[in-house]
Every structure is written in C-alpha cells, then in structure tokens.
PDB file of N, CA and C in Angstrom:
ATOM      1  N   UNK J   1      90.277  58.370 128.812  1.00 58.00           N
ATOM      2  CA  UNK J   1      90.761  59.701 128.558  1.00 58.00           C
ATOM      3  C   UNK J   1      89.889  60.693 129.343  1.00 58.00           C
ATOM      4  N   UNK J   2      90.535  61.697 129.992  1.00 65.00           N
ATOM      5  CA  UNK J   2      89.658  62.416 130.843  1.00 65.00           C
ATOM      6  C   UNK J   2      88.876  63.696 130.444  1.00 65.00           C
ATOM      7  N   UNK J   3      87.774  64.065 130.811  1.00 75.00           N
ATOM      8  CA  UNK J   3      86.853  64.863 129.759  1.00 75.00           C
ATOM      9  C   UNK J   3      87.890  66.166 130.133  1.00 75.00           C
ATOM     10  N   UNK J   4      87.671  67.338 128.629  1.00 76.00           N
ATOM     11  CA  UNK J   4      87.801  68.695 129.445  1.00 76.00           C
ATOM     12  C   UNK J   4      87.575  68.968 129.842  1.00 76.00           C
ATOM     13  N   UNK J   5      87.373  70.326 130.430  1.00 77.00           N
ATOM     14  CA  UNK J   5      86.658  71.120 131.214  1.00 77.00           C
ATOM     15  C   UNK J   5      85.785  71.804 130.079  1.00 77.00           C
ATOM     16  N   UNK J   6      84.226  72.114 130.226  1.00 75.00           N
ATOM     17  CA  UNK J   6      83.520  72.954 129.443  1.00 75.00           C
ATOM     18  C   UNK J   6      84.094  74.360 129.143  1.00 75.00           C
ATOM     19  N   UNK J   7      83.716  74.742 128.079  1.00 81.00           N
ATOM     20  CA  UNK J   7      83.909  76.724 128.308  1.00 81.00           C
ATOM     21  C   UNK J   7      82.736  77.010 128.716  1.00 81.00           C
ATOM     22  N   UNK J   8      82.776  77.866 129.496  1.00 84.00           N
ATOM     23  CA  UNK J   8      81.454  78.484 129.503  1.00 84.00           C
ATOM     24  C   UNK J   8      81.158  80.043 129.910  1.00 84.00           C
ATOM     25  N   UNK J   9      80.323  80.516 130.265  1.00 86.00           N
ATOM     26  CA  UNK J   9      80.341  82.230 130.411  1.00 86.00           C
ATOM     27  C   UNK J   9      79.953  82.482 131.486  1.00 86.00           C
ATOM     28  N   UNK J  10      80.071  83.076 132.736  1.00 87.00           N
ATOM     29  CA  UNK J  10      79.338  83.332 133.902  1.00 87.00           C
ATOM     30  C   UNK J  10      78.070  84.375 133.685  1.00 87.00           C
ATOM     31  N   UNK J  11      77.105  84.403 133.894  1.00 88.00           N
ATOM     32  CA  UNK J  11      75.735  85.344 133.895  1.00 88.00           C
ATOM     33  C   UNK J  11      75.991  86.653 134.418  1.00 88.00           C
ATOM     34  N   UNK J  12      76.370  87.367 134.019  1.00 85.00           N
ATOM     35  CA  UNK J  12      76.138  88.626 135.423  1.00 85.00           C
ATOM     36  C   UNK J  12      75.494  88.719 136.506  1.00 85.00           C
ATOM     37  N   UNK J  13      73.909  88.582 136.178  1.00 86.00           N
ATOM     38  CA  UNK J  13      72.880  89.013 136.720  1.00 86.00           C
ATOM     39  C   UNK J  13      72.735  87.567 138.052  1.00 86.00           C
ATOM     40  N   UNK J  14      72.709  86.475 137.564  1.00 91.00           N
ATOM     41  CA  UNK J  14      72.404  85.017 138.382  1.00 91.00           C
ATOM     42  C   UNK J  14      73.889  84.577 138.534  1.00 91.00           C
ATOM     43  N   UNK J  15      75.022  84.335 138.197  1.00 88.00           N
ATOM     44  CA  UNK J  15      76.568  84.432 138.650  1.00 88.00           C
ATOM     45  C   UNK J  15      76.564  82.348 137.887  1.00 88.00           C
ATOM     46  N   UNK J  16      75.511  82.654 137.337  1.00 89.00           N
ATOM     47  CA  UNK J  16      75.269  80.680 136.808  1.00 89.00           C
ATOM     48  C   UNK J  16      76.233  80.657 135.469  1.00 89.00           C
ATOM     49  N   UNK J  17      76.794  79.698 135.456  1.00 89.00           N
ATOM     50  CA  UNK J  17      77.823  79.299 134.476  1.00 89.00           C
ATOM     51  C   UNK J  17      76.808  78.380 133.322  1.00 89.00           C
ATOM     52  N   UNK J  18      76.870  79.082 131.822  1.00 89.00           N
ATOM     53  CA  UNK J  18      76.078  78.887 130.899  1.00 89.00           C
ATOM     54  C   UNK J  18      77.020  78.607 129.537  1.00 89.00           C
ATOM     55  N   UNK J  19      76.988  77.937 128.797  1.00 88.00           N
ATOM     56  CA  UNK J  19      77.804  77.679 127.502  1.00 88.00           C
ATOM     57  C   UNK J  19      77.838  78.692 126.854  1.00 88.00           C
ATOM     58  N   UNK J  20      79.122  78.842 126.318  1.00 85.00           N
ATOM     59  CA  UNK J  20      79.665  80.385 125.489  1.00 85.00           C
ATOM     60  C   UNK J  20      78.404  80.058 124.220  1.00 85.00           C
ATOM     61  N   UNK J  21      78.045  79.116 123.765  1.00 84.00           N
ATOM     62  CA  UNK J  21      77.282  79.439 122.378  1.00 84.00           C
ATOM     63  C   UNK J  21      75.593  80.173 122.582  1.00 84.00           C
ATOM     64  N   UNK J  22      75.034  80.061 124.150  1.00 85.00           N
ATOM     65  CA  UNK J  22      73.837  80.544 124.425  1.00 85.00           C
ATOM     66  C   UNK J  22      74.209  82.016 124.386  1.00 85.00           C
ATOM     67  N   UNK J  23      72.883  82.572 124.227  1.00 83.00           N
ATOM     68  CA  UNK J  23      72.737  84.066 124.058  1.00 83.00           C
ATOM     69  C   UNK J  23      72.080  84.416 124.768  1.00 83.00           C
ATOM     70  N   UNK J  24      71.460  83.814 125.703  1.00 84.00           N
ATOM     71  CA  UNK J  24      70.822  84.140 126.961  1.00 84.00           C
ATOM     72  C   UNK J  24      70.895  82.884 128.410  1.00 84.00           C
ATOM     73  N   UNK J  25      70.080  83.832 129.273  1.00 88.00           N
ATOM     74  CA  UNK J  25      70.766  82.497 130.379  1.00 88.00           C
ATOM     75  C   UNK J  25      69.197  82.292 130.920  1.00 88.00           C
ATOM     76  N   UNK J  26      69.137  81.544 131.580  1.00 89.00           N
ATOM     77  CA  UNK J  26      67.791  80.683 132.020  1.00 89.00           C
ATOM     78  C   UNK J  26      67.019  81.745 132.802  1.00 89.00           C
ATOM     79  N   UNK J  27      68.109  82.574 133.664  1.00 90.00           N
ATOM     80  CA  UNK J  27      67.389  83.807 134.516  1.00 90.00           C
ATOM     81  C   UNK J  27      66.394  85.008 133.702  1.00 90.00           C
ATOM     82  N   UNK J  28      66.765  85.039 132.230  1.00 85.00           N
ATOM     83  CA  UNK J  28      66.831  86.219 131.439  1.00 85.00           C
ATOM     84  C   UNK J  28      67.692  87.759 131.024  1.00 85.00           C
ATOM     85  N   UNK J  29      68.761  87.140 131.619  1.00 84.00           N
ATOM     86  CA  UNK J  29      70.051  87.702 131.062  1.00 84.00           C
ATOM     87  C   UNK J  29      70.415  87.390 129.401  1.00 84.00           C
ATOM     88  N   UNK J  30      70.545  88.454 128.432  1.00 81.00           N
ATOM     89  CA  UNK J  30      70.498  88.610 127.390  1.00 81.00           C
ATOM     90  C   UNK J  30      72.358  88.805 126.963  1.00 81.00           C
ATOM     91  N   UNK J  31      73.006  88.273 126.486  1.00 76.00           N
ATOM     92  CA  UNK J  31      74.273  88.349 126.537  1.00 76.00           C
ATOM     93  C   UNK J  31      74.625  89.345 125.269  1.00 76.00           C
ATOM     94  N   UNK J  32      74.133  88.789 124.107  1.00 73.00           N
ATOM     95  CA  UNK J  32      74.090  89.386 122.711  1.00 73.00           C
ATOM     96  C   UNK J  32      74.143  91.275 123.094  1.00 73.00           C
ATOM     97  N   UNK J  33      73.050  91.700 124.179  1.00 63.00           N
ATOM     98  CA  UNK J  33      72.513  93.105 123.860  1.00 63.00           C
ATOM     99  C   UNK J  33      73.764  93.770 125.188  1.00 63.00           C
ATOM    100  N   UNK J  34      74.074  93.154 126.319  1.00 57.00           N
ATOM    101  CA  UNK J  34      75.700  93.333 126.433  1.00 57.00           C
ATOM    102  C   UNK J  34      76.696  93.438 125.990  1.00 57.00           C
ATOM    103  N   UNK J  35      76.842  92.994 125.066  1.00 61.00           N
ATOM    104  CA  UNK J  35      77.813  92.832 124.030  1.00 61.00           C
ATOM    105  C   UNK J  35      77.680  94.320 123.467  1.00 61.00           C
ATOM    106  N   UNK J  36      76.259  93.808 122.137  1.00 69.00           N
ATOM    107  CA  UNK J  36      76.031  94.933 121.653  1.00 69.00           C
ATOM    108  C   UNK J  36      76.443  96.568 122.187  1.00 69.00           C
ATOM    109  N   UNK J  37      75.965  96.495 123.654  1.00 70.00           N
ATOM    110  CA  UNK J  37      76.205  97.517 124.553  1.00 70.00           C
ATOM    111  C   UNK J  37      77.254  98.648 124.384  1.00 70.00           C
ATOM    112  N   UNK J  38      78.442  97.247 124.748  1.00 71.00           N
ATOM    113  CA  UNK J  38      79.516  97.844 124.994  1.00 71.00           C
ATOM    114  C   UNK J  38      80.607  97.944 123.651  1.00 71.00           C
ATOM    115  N   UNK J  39      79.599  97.518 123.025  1.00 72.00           N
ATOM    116  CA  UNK J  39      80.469  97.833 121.471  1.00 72.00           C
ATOM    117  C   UNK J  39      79.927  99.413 121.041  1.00 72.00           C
ATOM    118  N   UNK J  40      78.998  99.192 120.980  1.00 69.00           N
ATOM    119  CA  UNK J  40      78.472 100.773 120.660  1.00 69.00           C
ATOM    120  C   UNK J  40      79.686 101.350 121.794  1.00 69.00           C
ATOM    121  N   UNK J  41      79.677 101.483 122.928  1.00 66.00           N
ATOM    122  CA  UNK J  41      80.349 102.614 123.927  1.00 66.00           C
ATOM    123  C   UNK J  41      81.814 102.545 123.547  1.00 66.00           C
ATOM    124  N   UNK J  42      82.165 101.325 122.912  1.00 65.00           N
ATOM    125  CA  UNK J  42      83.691 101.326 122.721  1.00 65.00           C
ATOM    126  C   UNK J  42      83.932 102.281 121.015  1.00 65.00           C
ATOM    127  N   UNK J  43      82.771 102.271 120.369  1.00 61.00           N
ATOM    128  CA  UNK J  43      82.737 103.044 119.113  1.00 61.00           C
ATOM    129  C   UNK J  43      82.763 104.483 119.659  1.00 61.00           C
ATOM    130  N   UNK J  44      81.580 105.280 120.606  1.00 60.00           N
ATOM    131  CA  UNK J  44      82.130 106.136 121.048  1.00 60.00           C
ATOM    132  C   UNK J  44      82.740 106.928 121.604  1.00 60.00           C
ATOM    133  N   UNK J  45      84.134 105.664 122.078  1.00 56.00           N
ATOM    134  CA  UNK J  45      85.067 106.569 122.886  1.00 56.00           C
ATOM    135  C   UNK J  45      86.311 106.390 121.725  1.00 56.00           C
ATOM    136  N   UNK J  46      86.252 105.579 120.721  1.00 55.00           N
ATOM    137  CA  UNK J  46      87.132 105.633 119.549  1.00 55.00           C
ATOM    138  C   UNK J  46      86.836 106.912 118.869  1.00 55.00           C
ATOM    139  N   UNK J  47      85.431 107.334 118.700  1.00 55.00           N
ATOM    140  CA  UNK J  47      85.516 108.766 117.907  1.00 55.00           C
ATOM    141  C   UNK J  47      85.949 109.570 118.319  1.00 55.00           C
ATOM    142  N   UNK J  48      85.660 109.737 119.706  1.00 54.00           N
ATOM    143  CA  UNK J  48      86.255 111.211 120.275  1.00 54.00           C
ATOM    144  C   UNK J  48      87.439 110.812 120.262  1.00 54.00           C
ATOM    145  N   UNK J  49      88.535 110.479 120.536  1.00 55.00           N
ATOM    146  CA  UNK J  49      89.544 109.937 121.197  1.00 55.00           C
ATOM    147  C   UNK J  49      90.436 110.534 119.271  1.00 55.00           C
ATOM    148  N   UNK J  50      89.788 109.799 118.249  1.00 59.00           N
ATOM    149  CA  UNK J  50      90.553 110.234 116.467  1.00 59.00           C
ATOM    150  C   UNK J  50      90.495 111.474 116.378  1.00 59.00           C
ATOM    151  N   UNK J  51      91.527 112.053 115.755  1.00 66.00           N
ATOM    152  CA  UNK J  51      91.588 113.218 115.138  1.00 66.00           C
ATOM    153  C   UNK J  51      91.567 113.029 113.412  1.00 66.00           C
ATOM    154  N   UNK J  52      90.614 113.859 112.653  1.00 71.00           N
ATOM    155  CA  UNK J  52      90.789 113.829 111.532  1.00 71.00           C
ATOM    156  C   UNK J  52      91.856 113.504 110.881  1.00 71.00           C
ATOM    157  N   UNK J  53      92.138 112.612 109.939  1.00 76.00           N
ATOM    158  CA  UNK J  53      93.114 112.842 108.648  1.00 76.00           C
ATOM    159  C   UNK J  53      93.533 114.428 108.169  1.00 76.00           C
ATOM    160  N   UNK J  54      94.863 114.349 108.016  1.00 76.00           N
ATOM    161  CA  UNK J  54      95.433 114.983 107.673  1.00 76.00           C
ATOM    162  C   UNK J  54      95.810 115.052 106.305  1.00 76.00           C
ATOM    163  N   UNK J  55      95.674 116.085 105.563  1.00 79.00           N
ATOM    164  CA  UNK J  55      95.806 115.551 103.564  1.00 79.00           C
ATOM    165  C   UNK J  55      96.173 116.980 103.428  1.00 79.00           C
ATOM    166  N   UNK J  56      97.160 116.699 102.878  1.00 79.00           N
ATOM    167  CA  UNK J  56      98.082 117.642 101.984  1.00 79.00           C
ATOM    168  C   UNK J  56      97.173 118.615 100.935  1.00 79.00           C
ATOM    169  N   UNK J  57      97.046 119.320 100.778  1.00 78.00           N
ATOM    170  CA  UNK J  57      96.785 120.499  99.600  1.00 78.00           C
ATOM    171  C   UNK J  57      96.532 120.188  97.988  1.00 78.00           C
ATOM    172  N   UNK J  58      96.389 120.227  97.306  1.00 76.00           N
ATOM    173  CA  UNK J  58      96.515 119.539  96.198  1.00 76.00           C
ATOM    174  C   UNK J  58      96.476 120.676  95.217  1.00 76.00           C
ATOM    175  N   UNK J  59      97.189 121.042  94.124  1.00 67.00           N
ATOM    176  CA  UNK J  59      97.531 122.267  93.356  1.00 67.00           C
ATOM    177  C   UNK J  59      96.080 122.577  92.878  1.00 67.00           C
ATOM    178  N   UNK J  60      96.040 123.429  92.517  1.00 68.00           N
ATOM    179  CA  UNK J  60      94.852 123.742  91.435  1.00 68.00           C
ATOM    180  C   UNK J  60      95.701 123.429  89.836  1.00 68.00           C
ATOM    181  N   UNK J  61      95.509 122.648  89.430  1.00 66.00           N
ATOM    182  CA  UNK J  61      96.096 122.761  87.814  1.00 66.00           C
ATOM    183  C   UNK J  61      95.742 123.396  86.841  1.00 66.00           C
ATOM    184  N   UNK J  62      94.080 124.029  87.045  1.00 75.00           N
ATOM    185  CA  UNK J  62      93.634 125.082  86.004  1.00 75.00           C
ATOM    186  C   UNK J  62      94.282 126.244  86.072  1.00 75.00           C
ATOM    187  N   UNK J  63      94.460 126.538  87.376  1.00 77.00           N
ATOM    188  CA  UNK J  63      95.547 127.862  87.406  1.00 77.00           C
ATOM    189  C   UNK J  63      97.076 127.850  87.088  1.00 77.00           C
ATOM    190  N   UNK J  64      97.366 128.365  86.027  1.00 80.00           N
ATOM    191  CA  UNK J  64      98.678 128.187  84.857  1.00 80.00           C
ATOM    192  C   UNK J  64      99.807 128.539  85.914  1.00 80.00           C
ATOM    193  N   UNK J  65      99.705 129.623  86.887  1.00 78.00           N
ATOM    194  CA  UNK J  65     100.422 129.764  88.238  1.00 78.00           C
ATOM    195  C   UNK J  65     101.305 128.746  88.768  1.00 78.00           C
ATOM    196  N   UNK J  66      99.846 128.348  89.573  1.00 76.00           N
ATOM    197  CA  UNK J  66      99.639 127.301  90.315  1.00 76.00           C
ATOM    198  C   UNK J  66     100.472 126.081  89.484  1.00 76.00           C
ATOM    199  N   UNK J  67     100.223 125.597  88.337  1.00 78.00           N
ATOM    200  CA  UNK J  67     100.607 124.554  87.137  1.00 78.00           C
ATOM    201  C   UNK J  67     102.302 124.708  87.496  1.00 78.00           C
ATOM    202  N   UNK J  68     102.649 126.241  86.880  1.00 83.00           N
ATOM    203  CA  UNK J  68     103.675 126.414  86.915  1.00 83.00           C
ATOM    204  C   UNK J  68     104.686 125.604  87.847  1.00 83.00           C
ATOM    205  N   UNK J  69     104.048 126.567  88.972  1.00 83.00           N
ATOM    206  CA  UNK J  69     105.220 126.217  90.491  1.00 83.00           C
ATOM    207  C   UNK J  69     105.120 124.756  90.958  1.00 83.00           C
ATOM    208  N   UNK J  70     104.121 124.133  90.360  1.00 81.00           N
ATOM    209  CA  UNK J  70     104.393 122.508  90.539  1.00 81.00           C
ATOM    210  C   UNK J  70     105.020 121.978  89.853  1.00 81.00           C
ATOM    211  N   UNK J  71     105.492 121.988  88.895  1.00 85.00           N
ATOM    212  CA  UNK J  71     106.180 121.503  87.903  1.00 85.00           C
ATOM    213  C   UNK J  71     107.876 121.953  87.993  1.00 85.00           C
ATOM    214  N   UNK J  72     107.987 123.045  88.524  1.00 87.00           N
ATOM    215  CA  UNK J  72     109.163 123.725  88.344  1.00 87.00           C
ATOM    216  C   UNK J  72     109.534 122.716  89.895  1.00 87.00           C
ATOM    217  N   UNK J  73     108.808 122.995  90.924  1.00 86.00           N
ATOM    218  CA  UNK J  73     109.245 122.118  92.178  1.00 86.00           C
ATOM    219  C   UNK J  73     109.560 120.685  91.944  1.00 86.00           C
ATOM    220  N   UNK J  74     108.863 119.866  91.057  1.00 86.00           N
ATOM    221  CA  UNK J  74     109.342 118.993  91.011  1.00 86.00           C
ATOM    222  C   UNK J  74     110.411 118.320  89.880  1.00 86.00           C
ATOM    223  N   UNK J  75     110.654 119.336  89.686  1.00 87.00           N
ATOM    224  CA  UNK J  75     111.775 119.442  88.541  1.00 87.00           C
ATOM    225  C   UNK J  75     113.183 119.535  89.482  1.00 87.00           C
ATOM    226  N   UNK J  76     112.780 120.267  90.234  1.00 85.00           N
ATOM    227  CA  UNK J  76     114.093 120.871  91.361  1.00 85.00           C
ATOM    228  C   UNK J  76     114.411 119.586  92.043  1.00 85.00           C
ATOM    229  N   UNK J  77     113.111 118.983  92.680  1.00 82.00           N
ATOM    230  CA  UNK J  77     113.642 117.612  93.547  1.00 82.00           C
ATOM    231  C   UNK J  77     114.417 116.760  92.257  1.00 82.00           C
ATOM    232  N   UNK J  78     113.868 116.408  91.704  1.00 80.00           N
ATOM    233  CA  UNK J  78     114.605 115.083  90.555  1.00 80.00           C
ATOM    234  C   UNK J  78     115.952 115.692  90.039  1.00 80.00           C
ATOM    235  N   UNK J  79     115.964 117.339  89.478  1.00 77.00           N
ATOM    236  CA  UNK J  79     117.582 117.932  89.718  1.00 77.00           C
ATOM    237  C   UNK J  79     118.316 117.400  90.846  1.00 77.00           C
ATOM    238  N   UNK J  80     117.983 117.444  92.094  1.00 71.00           N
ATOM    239  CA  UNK J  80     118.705 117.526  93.398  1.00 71.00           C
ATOM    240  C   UNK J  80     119.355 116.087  93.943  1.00 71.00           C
ATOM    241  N   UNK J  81     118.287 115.363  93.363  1.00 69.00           N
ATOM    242  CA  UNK J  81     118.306 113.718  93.088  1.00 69.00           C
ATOM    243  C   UNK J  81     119.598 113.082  92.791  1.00 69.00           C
ATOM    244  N   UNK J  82     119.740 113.732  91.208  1.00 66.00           N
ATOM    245  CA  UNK J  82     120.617 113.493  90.343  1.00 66.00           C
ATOM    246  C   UNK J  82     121.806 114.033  90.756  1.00 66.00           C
ATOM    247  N   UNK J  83     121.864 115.361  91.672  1.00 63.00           N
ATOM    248  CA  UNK J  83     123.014 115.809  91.390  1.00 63.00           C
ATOM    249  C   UNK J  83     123.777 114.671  92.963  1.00 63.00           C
ATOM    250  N   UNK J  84     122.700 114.731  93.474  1.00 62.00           N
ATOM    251  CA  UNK J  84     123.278 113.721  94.691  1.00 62.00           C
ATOM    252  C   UNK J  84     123.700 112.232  94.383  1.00 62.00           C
ATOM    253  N   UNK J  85     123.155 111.895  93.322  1.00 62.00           N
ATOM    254  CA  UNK J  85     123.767 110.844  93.034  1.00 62.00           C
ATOM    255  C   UNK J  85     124.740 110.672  92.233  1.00 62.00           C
ATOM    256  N   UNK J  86     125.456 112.289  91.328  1.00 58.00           N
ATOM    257  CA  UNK J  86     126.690 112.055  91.074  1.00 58.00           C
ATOM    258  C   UNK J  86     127.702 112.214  92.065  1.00 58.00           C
ATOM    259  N   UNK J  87     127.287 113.447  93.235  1.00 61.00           N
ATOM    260  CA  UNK J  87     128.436 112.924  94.177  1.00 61.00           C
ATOM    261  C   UNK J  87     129.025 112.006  94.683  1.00 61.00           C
ATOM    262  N   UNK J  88     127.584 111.055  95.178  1.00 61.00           N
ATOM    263  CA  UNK J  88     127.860 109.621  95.513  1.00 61.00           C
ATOM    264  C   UNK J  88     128.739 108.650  94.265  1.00 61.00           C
ATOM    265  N   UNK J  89     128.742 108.895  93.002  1.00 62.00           N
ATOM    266  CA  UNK J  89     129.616 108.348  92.230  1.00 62.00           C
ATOM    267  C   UNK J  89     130.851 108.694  92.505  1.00 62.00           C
ATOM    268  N   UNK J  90     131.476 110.388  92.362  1.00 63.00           N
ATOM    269  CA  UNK J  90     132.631 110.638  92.288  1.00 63.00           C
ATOM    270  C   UNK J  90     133.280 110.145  93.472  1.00 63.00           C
ATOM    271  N   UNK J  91     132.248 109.829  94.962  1.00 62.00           N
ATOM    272  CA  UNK J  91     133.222 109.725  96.066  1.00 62.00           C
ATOM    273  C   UNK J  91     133.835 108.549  96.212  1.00 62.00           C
ATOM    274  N   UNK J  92     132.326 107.844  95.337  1.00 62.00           N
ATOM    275  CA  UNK J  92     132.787 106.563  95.267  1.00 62.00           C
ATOM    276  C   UNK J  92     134.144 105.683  94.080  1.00 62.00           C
ATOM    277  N   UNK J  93     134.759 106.781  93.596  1.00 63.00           N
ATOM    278  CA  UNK J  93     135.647 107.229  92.434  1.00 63.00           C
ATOM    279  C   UNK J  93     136.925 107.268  93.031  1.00 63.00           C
ATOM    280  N   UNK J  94     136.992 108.480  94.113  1.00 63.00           N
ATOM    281  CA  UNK J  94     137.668 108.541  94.879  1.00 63.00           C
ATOM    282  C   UNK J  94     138.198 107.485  95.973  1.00 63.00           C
ATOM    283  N   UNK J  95     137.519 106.937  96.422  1.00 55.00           N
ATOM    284  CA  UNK J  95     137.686 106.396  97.679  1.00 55.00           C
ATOM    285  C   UNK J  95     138.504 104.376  97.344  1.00 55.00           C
TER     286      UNK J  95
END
C-alpha cells in the first residue's frame, strides 16, 4: 500500500517544509506567534469594520404616561389582529 504524502507547513523565513504539529522550525521561525499575529490584526479590522447593536427604547413603566401608551398600543395591535382574522373568516365564508 503506498504511503501518503505528509502534511506539512512551509517556514516563511527558511521556505523548509516542517510538520503541521511543530510550533517552530529548526531555523527559529516561531509559527504559534504568527498565528497569534494575525489573529490579533484580524480582531482589529473586525472592530472597526461592526457597528454597534441597535436596541429599541424600552418604556419607562414608572411613568403612568408612559405605562399608559404602552398598553393602549398593544391593545390596538391584538385589536387589529383579530379584526384581520375575522375578515379572513368571512372571505373564507364567502368564497
């Protein structure tokens, strides 16, 4: 049966082909702090690059106002709900 072929990693620095599990190469090429490197630089081009979350408002509920007009709004959607889903009955009545 014929062997595989090894994996292995090329060096940067010496161009010597070294096994993916070493963390350094015989020249003193450090692979780990390359890595490391370019992870940090890939973290800071992900930050700049995000824009904050976006989050909705959230009522004040101590303010009886405030209490109010949330409650009445969502009273209106679940009205609007309902009334849409008797149309959808009658058409479906009709049809």
């Amino acid at each position: 049966m014929p062997k595989k072929p090894m994996i292995a990693k090329i060096c940067p620095s010496c161009k010597q082909q070294v096994p993916v599990a070493c963390k350094s190469c015989p020249c003193g090429h450090f692979f780990y702090n390359a890595r490391r490197i370019a992870r940090e630089f890939a973290l800071e081009a992900d930050f700049r690059r995000r824009t904050a979350r976006v989050r909705r408002e959230k009522p004040n509920y101590y303010d009886a106002l405030e209490y109010d007009k949330h409650i009445k709004k969502v009273r209106a959607l679940k009205k609007r709900v309902s009334e849409c889903e008797v149309d959808d009955e009658e058409d479906e009545k009709r049809g």
